[in-house]
Amino acid sequence: MQRFRLDEGWSTLLLVWAMVFIAGTAVVQMELIEGLEIVPLIGTVAIVAGLALGKSRFSDRTAHLFSLVYGAFVYFYLLGLILPGELPWRERVFDIVARQVAWLRIAFGEGTGRDGLVFVMHTSAVFWLLGYTASWYTFRHARVWRAVLPTGLVLLSVVYYYFGPRPLVLYLGLYSLLALLYISQTHLVSREKEWRLFSVRYERGIRLTFLRASLFAGLLALLIAWYLPAMSASAAVNDAVSNVNQPWRRFQDTWTRLFSSLRTYGGAATDPYTESLILGGPRTVGDELVMDIYVAEKLPYVYWQAQVFDTYEDGWRPARGEEAIHFPEDGFLDVPVLLARQTVTQTVINYRSSSGVIYGAPEVIGSSRQMLINREIDETGHELVYSTLSRYILRPGDAYDVVSSNSVADATALRAASTNYPAVITDNYLQLPGTISEETLDLATELTAAYDNPFDKAIAVRDWLRRNVVYNDQVPAPPQSVEPVHHLLFVSRQGYCNYYASAMAVMLRSQGIPSRVLGGYAQGEWDEASSSYRVRASNAHTWVEVYFPAYGWIQFEPTASIPVVERPETPGGGGDAFDSPENQPNPLDRESLLGEDALLDNLDPAGQPIVSESEGASEPLGTGLDPAVLLRAGIALVIVGIAAALAFAAGQLNARVEADVRRSYGRLGGWSRHLGIPVRPAHTPYERANLLTDAVPEGRVPIRNLTQEFVRQTFSPAHTEDPAFDTPGQWKQLRPLLLRKTLRHWIDRLRRA
């Protein structure tokens, strides 16, 4: 029996197994695809193999080779059990290899991977490696972190990117506790070896004592971590990771393209429809509250758009142009001027934990927040906007205003619209892959043959889909060998909004009608009392837009589960062109749009600052002293005292800033921004000084003096400073000039608005 003795202790083996098993179980609980049940079993067998090979006399290279052989046998055997039982084992093995080869061709080429077994194959291989390396670095080479970190990172990624109903964070907490116990246990084992080597006597039952103490410490650490406040979204963090955003976005696009058959979950941590749109398997969106959107009056046709999709290849890729930052003070986006448009102002209150999209009715042309817009410039120099993101992360309770150019075109006008499409439209919105079936093309021709204009053709395709396709968001992914739209139209006749919208856009494009798919949210629940739409995760939606020259993109609703509001046959409102900013009184004024009561009723539950109603005039003081009056007077005195203290502290801080030349120079830059002076990072200090003196010519002398002293202290070889230079004196001359100029600048801006 001595040969079966485990120096590291059987409890260590149990901890290693438990860590890998917990991670594998979390993967199973995600319910992404059938077949993942074999993952914990593969991890368990890998740990046993790692223990046997780690304790063997084989060299490291030979042991790893045997691990590869063992792993291949277990891998093919367990995966083969998932395949149909009537297949002989030789064909099962060949089928597994063929599926992997087909997936690799897609990965290094184009197309969409819809074979769910490939994900099971890859996950199984990963967990064989995790189990084997965890065991190897425990029982052959003591490398604690190599055993803990790989499995922990896999589990962390599972929990972080899962937005379904199961509390997978509990698995992460349990794994953390097991990892702490494992680290303490392996540390004690290494210490015991040293004690035995140097003949140090120690208590034989120390392992149980040490394990008990580690368990208590681990539970205490988890309890403290559980009740620590969550780190809020940070603009600084957002700026720090902005440089890696694009590579990560490309990775996400590739992931969704290669594993489109996996179940997707909507959730409070991400915005749907900001990346690739896949025609995959079942989806679960949940019913969490996403946002409230306040408008002046109910809108006849409304969606809340997030992303434009323009390229179809078994799924949709988002339209991508150049990225630009748009500031609220820049006014409206320079979009093309279109007929029958109405400017609509909305106030959005976000409830997601980390939302990034500026939502609004199509099409968004302005916002009270800084926006990252993805756009293309057309041949006339106007902006074609594909997405509008908040420059900084939106947290629960954050509110913003958004202005949209909403189409109110009537059916008669759209029927009479030209078909002379601009090149930028035909180049981007008539694309179709060669995989579209002849049956799909024939059906599109049949449905539209009786009509002579794109509007009626779009209505015909829309209505056919609503009548003949059953809404079902739990449909399985189409087979790999069948084009998804063909599968919807002629095989399953079931699907959800992604399928409806894709089928309509594909059929219209086949008839030469520019079309595209948009993702975002359906209108949600209208509340007449507050004049608002309440939008939930269950409203996540995709729809179709068709392009009409002079009128722009017009929305169509092919999904059977969403009501259709037909456009009137004759003009029902809206001018010939959307109103310009000059004609809109305070377009981003939330208070004037909603009224004070609406803001009080709805910003308070969302965590917004409560604006108290003004107190009525107090009664004159009589001979008796009213306690309520005394309380109000006391509160007023406290507020005045705090204001005085803050004013004094601000004055002291201001004096310290203005006494320092370098900080004074930074303050000059701040005044430049207040005055709307376009200072660029490439400008030299003297160039910046010239721009500021052009705006404030009376302050030329102090501005030049402050700049010259800053240059001397910063860039001279000895970094010398003039002890006689009077920095506060310069500011004493300059400050009132800057204040007057800034005040005049803001008054002029208000007049222009």
PDB file of C-alpha atoms in Angstrom, residues 146-347:
ATOM      1  CA  ARG A 146       0.005  27.435 -13.212  1.00  0.00           C
ATOM      2  CA  ALA A 147      -2.572  25.148 -11.657  1.00  0.00           C
ATOM      3  CA  VAL A 148      -4.880  27.909 -10.410  1.00  0.00           C
ATOM      4  CA  LEU A 149      -4.787  30.742 -12.938  1.00  0.00           C
ATOM      5  CA  PRO A 150      -5.654  29.034 -16.280  1.00  0.00           C
ATOM      6  CA  THR A 151      -8.826  27.410 -14.957  1.00  0.00           C
ATOM      7  CA  GLY A 152      -9.679  30.551 -12.992  1.00  0.00           C
ATOM      8  CA  LEU A 153      -9.368  32.758 -16.067  1.00  0.00           C
ATOM      9  CA  VAL A 154     -11.594  30.440 -18.082  1.00  0.00           C
ATOM     10  CA  LEU A 155     -14.218  30.504 -15.323  1.00  0.00           C
ATOM     11  CA  LEU A 156     -13.922  34.278 -14.981  1.00  0.00           C
ATOM     12  CA  SER A 157     -14.540  34.753 -18.720  1.00  0.00           C
ATOM     13  CA  VAL A 158     -17.548  32.423 -18.516  1.00  0.00           C
ATOM     14  CA  VAL A 159     -19.088  34.408 -15.660  1.00  0.00           C
ATOM     15  CA  TYR A 160     -18.206  37.814 -17.131  1.00  0.00           C
ATOM     16  CA  TYR A 161     -19.759  37.200 -20.546  1.00  0.00           C
ATOM     17  CA  TYR A 162     -22.809  35.273 -19.352  1.00  0.00           C
ATOM     18  CA  PHE A 163     -26.027  37.276 -19.077  1.00  0.00           C
ATOM     19  CA  GLY A 164     -28.515  34.479 -18.573  1.00  0.00           C
ATOM     20  CA  PRO A 165     -30.719  33.752 -15.556  1.00  0.00           C
ATOM     21  CA  ARG A 166     -28.363  31.411 -13.633  1.00  0.00           C
ATOM     22  CA  PRO A 167     -26.212  32.881 -10.817  1.00  0.00           C
ATOM     23  CA  LEU A 168     -22.867  31.738 -12.190  1.00  0.00           C
ATOM     24  CA  VAL A 169     -21.053  34.232  -9.998  1.00  0.00           C
ATOM     25  CA  LEU A 170     -21.584  31.749  -7.157  1.00  0.00           C
ATOM     26  CA  TYR A 171     -19.396  29.278  -9.046  1.00  0.00           C
ATOM     27  CA  LEU A 172     -16.681  31.918  -9.213  1.00  0.00           C
ATOM     28  CA  GLY A 173     -16.962  32.520  -5.484  1.00  0.00           C
ATOM     29  CA  LEU A 174     -16.745  28.797  -4.740  1.00  0.00           C
ATOM     30  CA  TYR A 175     -13.764  28.473  -7.081  1.00  0.00           C
ATOM     31  CA  SER A 176     -12.007  31.341  -5.303  1.00  0.00           C
ATOM     32  CA  LEU A 177     -12.528  29.611  -1.950  1.00  0.00           C
ATOM     33  CA  LEU A 178     -11.210  26.299  -3.297  1.00  0.00           C
ATOM     34  CA  ALA A 179      -8.208  28.067  -4.836  1.00  0.00           C
ATOM     35  CA  LEU A 180      -7.354  29.676  -1.498  1.00  0.00           C
ATOM     36  CA  LEU A 181      -7.555  26.276   0.222  1.00  0.00           C
ATOM     37  CA  TYR A 182      -5.426  24.713  -2.520  1.00  0.00           C
ATOM     38  CA  ILE A 183      -2.745  27.406  -2.253  1.00  0.00           C
ATOM     39  CA  SER A 184      -2.534  27.077   1.516  1.00  0.00           C
ATOM     40  CA  GLN A 185      -2.480  23.283   1.308  1.00  0.00           C
ATOM     41  CA  THR A 186       0.328  23.136  -1.265  1.00  0.00           C
ATOM     42  CA  HIS A 187       2.292  25.719   0.707  1.00  0.00           C
ATOM     43  CA  LEU A 188       2.024  23.529   3.813  1.00  0.00           C
ATOM     44  CA  VAL A 189       3.123  20.475   1.820  1.00  0.00           C
ATOM     45  CA  SER A 190       6.264  22.286   0.651  1.00  0.00           C
ATOM     46  CA  ARG A 191       6.988  23.401   4.214  1.00  0.00           C
ATOM     47  CA  GLU A 192       6.579  19.846   5.498  1.00  0.00           C
ATOM     48  CA  LYS A 193       9.186  18.647   3.009  1.00  0.00           C
ATOM     49  CA  GLU A 194      11.614  21.250   4.343  1.00  0.00           C
ATOM     50  CA  TRP A 195      10.861  20.281   7.944  1.00  0.00           C
ATOM     51  CA  ARG A 196      11.487  16.624   7.217  1.00  0.00           C
ATOM     52  CA  LEU A 197      14.684  17.470   5.351  1.00  0.00           C
ATOM     53  CA  PHE A 198      16.042  19.371   8.344  1.00  0.00           C
ATOM     54  CA  SER A 199      14.562  16.973  10.926  1.00  0.00           C
ATOM     55  CA  VAL A 200      12.185  19.546  12.349  1.00  0.00           C
ATOM     56  CA  ARG A 201       9.484  18.036  14.500  1.00  0.00           C
ATOM     57  CA  TYR A 202       5.904  19.125  13.786  1.00  0.00           C
ATOM     58  CA  GLU A 203       2.429  17.987  14.645  1.00  0.00           C
ATOM     59  CA  ARG A 204       1.144  15.301  12.290  1.00  0.00           C
ATOM     60  CA  GLY A 205      -2.382  16.673  12.380  1.00  0.00           C
ATOM     61  CA  ILE A 206      -1.287  20.096  11.229  1.00  0.00           C
ATOM     62  CA  ARG A 207      -2.829  19.646   7.768  1.00  0.00           C
ATOM     63  CA  LEU A 208      -6.349  19.448   9.163  1.00  0.00           C
ATOM     64  CA  THR A 209      -5.718  22.436  11.421  1.00  0.00           C
ATOM     65  CA  PHE A 210      -4.206  24.425   8.565  1.00  0.00           C
ATOM     66  CA  LEU A 211      -7.074  23.500   6.255  1.00  0.00           C
ATOM     67  CA  ARG A 212      -9.648  24.588   8.842  1.00  0.00           C
ATOM     68  CA  ALA A 213      -7.915  27.935   9.378  1.00  0.00           C
ATOM     69  CA  SER A 214      -7.632  28.486   5.625  1.00  0.00           C
ATOM     70  CA  LEU A 215     -11.321  27.729   5.179  1.00  0.00           C
ATOM     71  CA  PHE A 216     -12.238  30.315   7.811  1.00  0.00           C
ATOM     72  CA  ALA A 217      -9.926  32.941   6.269  1.00  0.00           C
ATOM     73  CA  GLY A 218     -11.273  32.233   2.785  1.00  0.00           C
ATOM     74  CA  LEU A 219     -14.895  32.534   3.875  1.00  0.00           C
ATOM     75  CA  LEU A 220     -14.121  35.790   5.644  1.00  0.00           C
ATOM     76  CA  ALA A 221     -12.387  37.189   2.529  1.00  0.00           C
ATOM     77  CA  LEU A 222     -15.343  36.218   0.327  1.00  0.00           C
ATOM     78  CA  LEU A 223     -17.797  37.759   2.762  1.00  0.00           C
ATOM     79  CA  ILE A 224     -15.885  41.034   2.750  1.00  0.00           C
ATOM     80  CA  ALA A 225     -15.604  40.990  -1.049  1.00  0.00           C
ATOM     81  CA  TRP A 226     -19.320  40.294  -1.401  1.00  0.00           C
ATOM     82  CA  TYR A 227     -20.323  43.372   0.567  1.00  0.00           C
ATOM     83  CA  LEU A 228     -17.756  45.723  -0.947  1.00  0.00           C
ATOM     84  CA  PRO A 229     -19.376  48.326  -3.223  1.00  0.00           C
ATOM     85  CA  ALA A 230     -19.136  47.545  -6.910  1.00  0.00           C
ATOM     86  CA  MET A 231     -16.699  49.627  -8.921  1.00  0.00           C
ATOM     87  CA  SER A 232     -18.673  52.056 -10.999  1.00  0.00           C
ATOM     88  CA  ALA A 233     -18.113  52.765 -14.649  1.00  0.00           C
ATOM     89  CA  SER A 234     -15.208  55.117 -15.093  1.00  0.00           C
ATOM     90  CA  ALA A 235     -14.549  57.538 -17.910  1.00  0.00           C
ATOM     91  CA  ALA A 236     -10.833  57.303 -17.176  1.00  0.00           C
ATOM     92  CA  VAL A 237     -10.904  53.530 -17.508  1.00  0.00           C
ATOM     93  CA  ASN A 238     -12.930  53.887 -20.694  1.00  0.00           C
ATOM     94  CA  ASP A 239     -10.313  56.236 -22.151  1.00  0.00           C
ATOM     95  CA  ALA A 240      -7.472  53.937 -21.062  1.00  0.00           C
ATOM     96  CA  VAL A 241      -8.889  50.938 -22.931  1.00  0.00           C
ATOM     97  CA  SER A 242     -10.053  52.850 -25.998  1.00  0.00           C
ATOM     98  CA  ASN A 243      -6.929  51.921 -27.939  1.00  0.00           C
ATOM     99  CA  VAL A 244      -7.716  48.198 -27.684  1.00  0.00           C
ATOM    100  CA  ASN A 245     -11.417  48.573 -28.388  1.00  0.00           C
ATOM    101  CA  GLN A 246     -11.182  47.945 -32.105  1.00  0.00           C
ATOM    102  CA  PRO A 247      -9.123  44.703 -31.902  1.00  0.00           C
ATOM    103  CA  TRP A 248     -11.509  43.409 -29.246  1.00  0.00           C
ATOM    104  CA  ARG A 249     -14.488  44.328 -31.407  1.00  0.00           C
ATOM    105  CA  ARG A 250     -12.976  42.426 -34.305  1.00  0.00           C
ATOM    106  CA  PHE A 251     -12.448  39.432 -32.027  1.00  0.00           C
ATOM    107  CA  GLN A 252     -16.091  39.540 -30.953  1.00  0.00           C
ATOM    108  CA  ASP A 253     -17.203  39.755 -34.584  1.00  0.00           C
ATOM    109  CA  THR A 254     -15.095  36.707 -35.400  1.00  0.00           C
ATOM    110  CA  TRP A 255     -16.371  34.789 -32.368  1.00  0.00           C
ATOM    111  CA  THR A 256     -20.026  35.336 -33.220  1.00  0.00           C
ATOM    112  CA  ARG A 257     -19.328  34.441 -36.840  1.00  0.00           C
ATOM    113  CA  LEU A 258     -17.621  31.147 -35.972  1.00  0.00           C
ATOM    114  CA  PHE A 259     -20.001  30.054 -33.205  1.00  0.00           C
ATOM    115  CA  SER A 260     -23.354  31.383 -34.367  1.00  0.00           C
ATOM    116  CA  SER A 261     -25.318  28.335 -33.196  1.00  0.00           C
ATOM    117  CA  LEU A 262     -24.755  29.096 -29.506  1.00  0.00           C
ATOM    118  CA  ARG A 263     -27.605  30.413 -27.412  1.00  0.00           C
ATOM    119  CA  THR A 264     -27.362  34.143 -26.803  1.00  0.00           C
ATOM    120  CA  TYR A 265     -28.599  36.028 -23.764  1.00  0.00           C
ATOM    121  CA  GLY A 266     -29.529  39.642 -23.431  1.00  0.00           C
ATOM    122  CA  GLY A 267     -28.611  41.203 -20.126  1.00  0.00           C
ATOM    123  CA  ALA A 268     -28.046  44.285 -18.057  1.00  0.00           C
ATOM    124  CA  ALA A 269     -24.323  44.450 -18.791  1.00  0.00           C
ATOM    125  CA  THR A 270     -24.282  44.821 -22.580  1.00  0.00           C
ATOM    126  CA  ASP A 271     -26.185  46.409 -25.430  1.00  0.00           C
ATOM    127  CA  PRO A 272     -27.577  43.958 -27.968  1.00  0.00           C
ATOM    128  CA  TYR A 273     -27.080  44.413 -31.697  1.00  0.00           C
ATOM    129  CA  THR A 274     -23.822  46.355 -31.510  1.00  0.00           C
ATOM    130  CA  GLU A 275     -21.803  43.631 -33.208  1.00  0.00           C
ATOM    131  CA  SER A 276     -22.452  40.942 -35.830  1.00  0.00           C
ATOM    132  CA  LEU A 277     -26.040  39.797 -36.334  1.00  0.00           C
ATOM    133  CA  ILE A 278     -26.117  36.023 -36.652  1.00  0.00           C
ATOM    134  CA  LEU A 279     -28.961  33.797 -37.832  1.00  0.00           C
ATOM    135  CA  GLY A 280     -28.298  31.207 -35.181  1.00  0.00           C
ATOM    136  CA  GLY A 281     -30.090  29.121 -32.597  1.00  0.00           C
ATOM    137  CA  PRO A 282     -32.507  29.996 -29.796  1.00  0.00           C
ATOM    138  CA  ARG A 283     -32.208  33.232 -27.898  1.00  0.00           C
ATOM    139  CA  THR A 284     -33.227  34.347 -24.400  1.00  0.00           C
ATOM    140  CA  VAL A 285     -33.474  38.091 -23.885  1.00  0.00           C
ATOM    141  CA  GLY A 286     -34.997  38.380 -20.401  1.00  0.00           C
ATOM    142  CA  ASP A 287     -37.353  41.086 -19.178  1.00  0.00           C
ATOM    143  CA  GLU A 288     -35.007  43.500 -17.385  1.00  0.00           C
ATOM    144  CA  LEU A 289     -35.778  47.200 -17.515  1.00  0.00           C
ATOM    145  CA  VAL A 290     -33.526  48.884 -20.081  1.00  0.00           C
ATOM    146  CA  MET A 291     -34.622  52.519 -20.328  1.00  0.00           C
ATOM    147  CA  ASP A 292     -37.476  55.017 -20.178  1.00  0.00           C
ATOM    148  CA  ILE A 293     -37.827  57.421 -23.102  1.00  0.00           C
ATOM    149  CA  TYR A 294     -39.845  60.622 -22.693  1.00  0.00           C
ATOM    150  CA  VAL A 295     -41.305  62.508 -25.657  1.00  0.00           C
ATOM    151  CA  ALA A 296     -43.623  65.445 -26.111  1.00  0.00           C
ATOM    152  CA  GLU A 297     -46.276  63.229 -27.709  1.00  0.00           C
ATOM    153  CA  LYS A 298     -46.697  59.654 -28.876  1.00  0.00           C
ATOM    154  CA  LEU A 299     -44.851  58.936 -32.124  1.00  0.00           C
ATOM    155  CA  PRO A 300     -46.618  57.193 -35.025  1.00  0.00           C
ATOM    156  CA  TYR A 301     -43.613  55.133 -36.163  1.00  0.00           C
ATOM    157  CA  VAL A 302     -40.872  54.517 -33.659  1.00  0.00           C
ATOM    158  CA  TYR A 303     -37.944  52.230 -32.951  1.00  0.00           C
ATOM    159  CA  TRP A 304     -34.882  52.880 -30.808  1.00  0.00           C
ATOM    160  CA  GLN A 305     -31.940  52.253 -33.072  1.00  0.00           C
ATOM    161  CA  ALA A 306     -28.477  51.002 -32.101  1.00  0.00           C
ATOM    162  CA  GLN A 307     -26.657  49.717 -35.196  1.00  0.00           C
ATOM    163  CA  VAL A 308     -26.946  49.592 -38.986  1.00  0.00           C
ATOM    164  CA  PHE A 309     -26.120  46.277 -40.696  1.00  0.00           C
ATOM    165  CA  ASP A 310     -25.284  46.416 -44.385  1.00  0.00           C
ATOM    166  CA  THR A 311     -23.444  43.248 -45.513  1.00  0.00           C
ATOM    167  CA  TYR A 312     -25.175  39.856 -45.643  1.00  0.00           C
ATOM    168  CA  GLU A 313     -23.234  36.572 -45.689  1.00  0.00           C
ATOM    169  CA  ASP A 314     -25.326  33.967 -43.827  1.00  0.00           C
ATOM    170  CA  GLY A 315     -25.637  36.714 -41.196  1.00  0.00           C
ATOM    171  CA  TRP A 316     -25.154  40.474 -41.057  1.00  0.00           C
ATOM    172  CA  ARG A 317     -22.016  42.491 -40.505  1.00  0.00           C
ATOM    173  CA  PRO A 318     -22.327  46.015 -39.078  1.00  0.00           C
ATOM    174  CA  ALA A 319     -21.740  48.959 -41.342  1.00  0.00           C
ATOM    175  CA  ARG A 320     -18.339  50.464 -40.588  1.00  0.00           C
ATOM    176  CA  GLY A 321     -16.982  53.823 -41.599  1.00  0.00           C
ATOM    177  CA  GLU A 322     -14.715  56.280 -39.882  1.00  0.00           C
ATOM    178  CA  GLU A 323     -15.072  57.088 -36.207  1.00  0.00           C
ATOM    179  CA  ALA A 324     -15.441  60.663 -34.997  1.00  0.00           C
ATOM    180  CA  ILE A 325     -16.260  62.419 -31.754  1.00  0.00           C
ATOM    181  CA  HIS A 326     -19.311  64.676 -31.781  1.00  0.00           C
ATOM    182  CA  PHE A 327     -19.751  67.224 -29.013  1.00  0.00           C
ATOM    183  CA  PRO A 328     -23.163  68.598 -27.994  1.00  0.00           C
ATOM    184  CA  GLU A 329     -21.988  72.127 -28.629  1.00  0.00           C
ATOM    185  CA  ASP A 330     -21.293  71.220 -32.251  1.00  0.00           C
ATOM    186  CA  GLY A 331     -25.038  71.235 -32.913  1.00  0.00           C
ATOM    187  CA  PHE A 332     -26.758  68.694 -35.144  1.00  0.00           C
ATOM    188  CA  LEU A 333     -24.947  66.125 -37.254  1.00  0.00           C
ATOM    189  CA  ASP A 334     -24.516  67.195 -40.855  1.00  0.00           C
ATOM    190  CA  VAL A 335     -26.903  64.610 -42.308  1.00  0.00           C
ATOM    191  CA  PRO A 336     -28.524  64.962 -45.751  1.00  0.00           C
ATOM    192  CA  VAL A 337     -31.576  67.240 -45.913  1.00  0.00           C
ATOM    193  CA  LEU A 338     -34.628  65.077 -46.649  1.00  0.00           C
ATOM    194  CA  LEU A 339     -38.317  65.584 -47.351  1.00  0.00           C
ATOM    195  CA  ALA A 340     -41.145  64.881 -44.881  1.00  0.00           C
ATOM    196  CA  ARG A 341     -38.990  64.845 -41.772  1.00  0.00           C
ATOM    197  CA  GLN A 342     -39.872  66.012 -38.287  1.00  0.00           C
ATOM    198  CA  THR A 343     -37.400  66.846 -35.542  1.00  0.00           C
ATOM    199  CA  VAL A 344     -38.221  64.876 -32.397  1.00  0.00           C
ATOM    200  CA  THR A 345     -36.587  65.426 -29.006  1.00  0.00           C
ATOM    201  CA  GLN A 346     -36.423  62.523 -26.556  1.00  0.00           C
ATOM    202  CA  THR A 347     -35.111  62.197 -23.008  1.00  0.00           C
TER     203      THR A 347
END
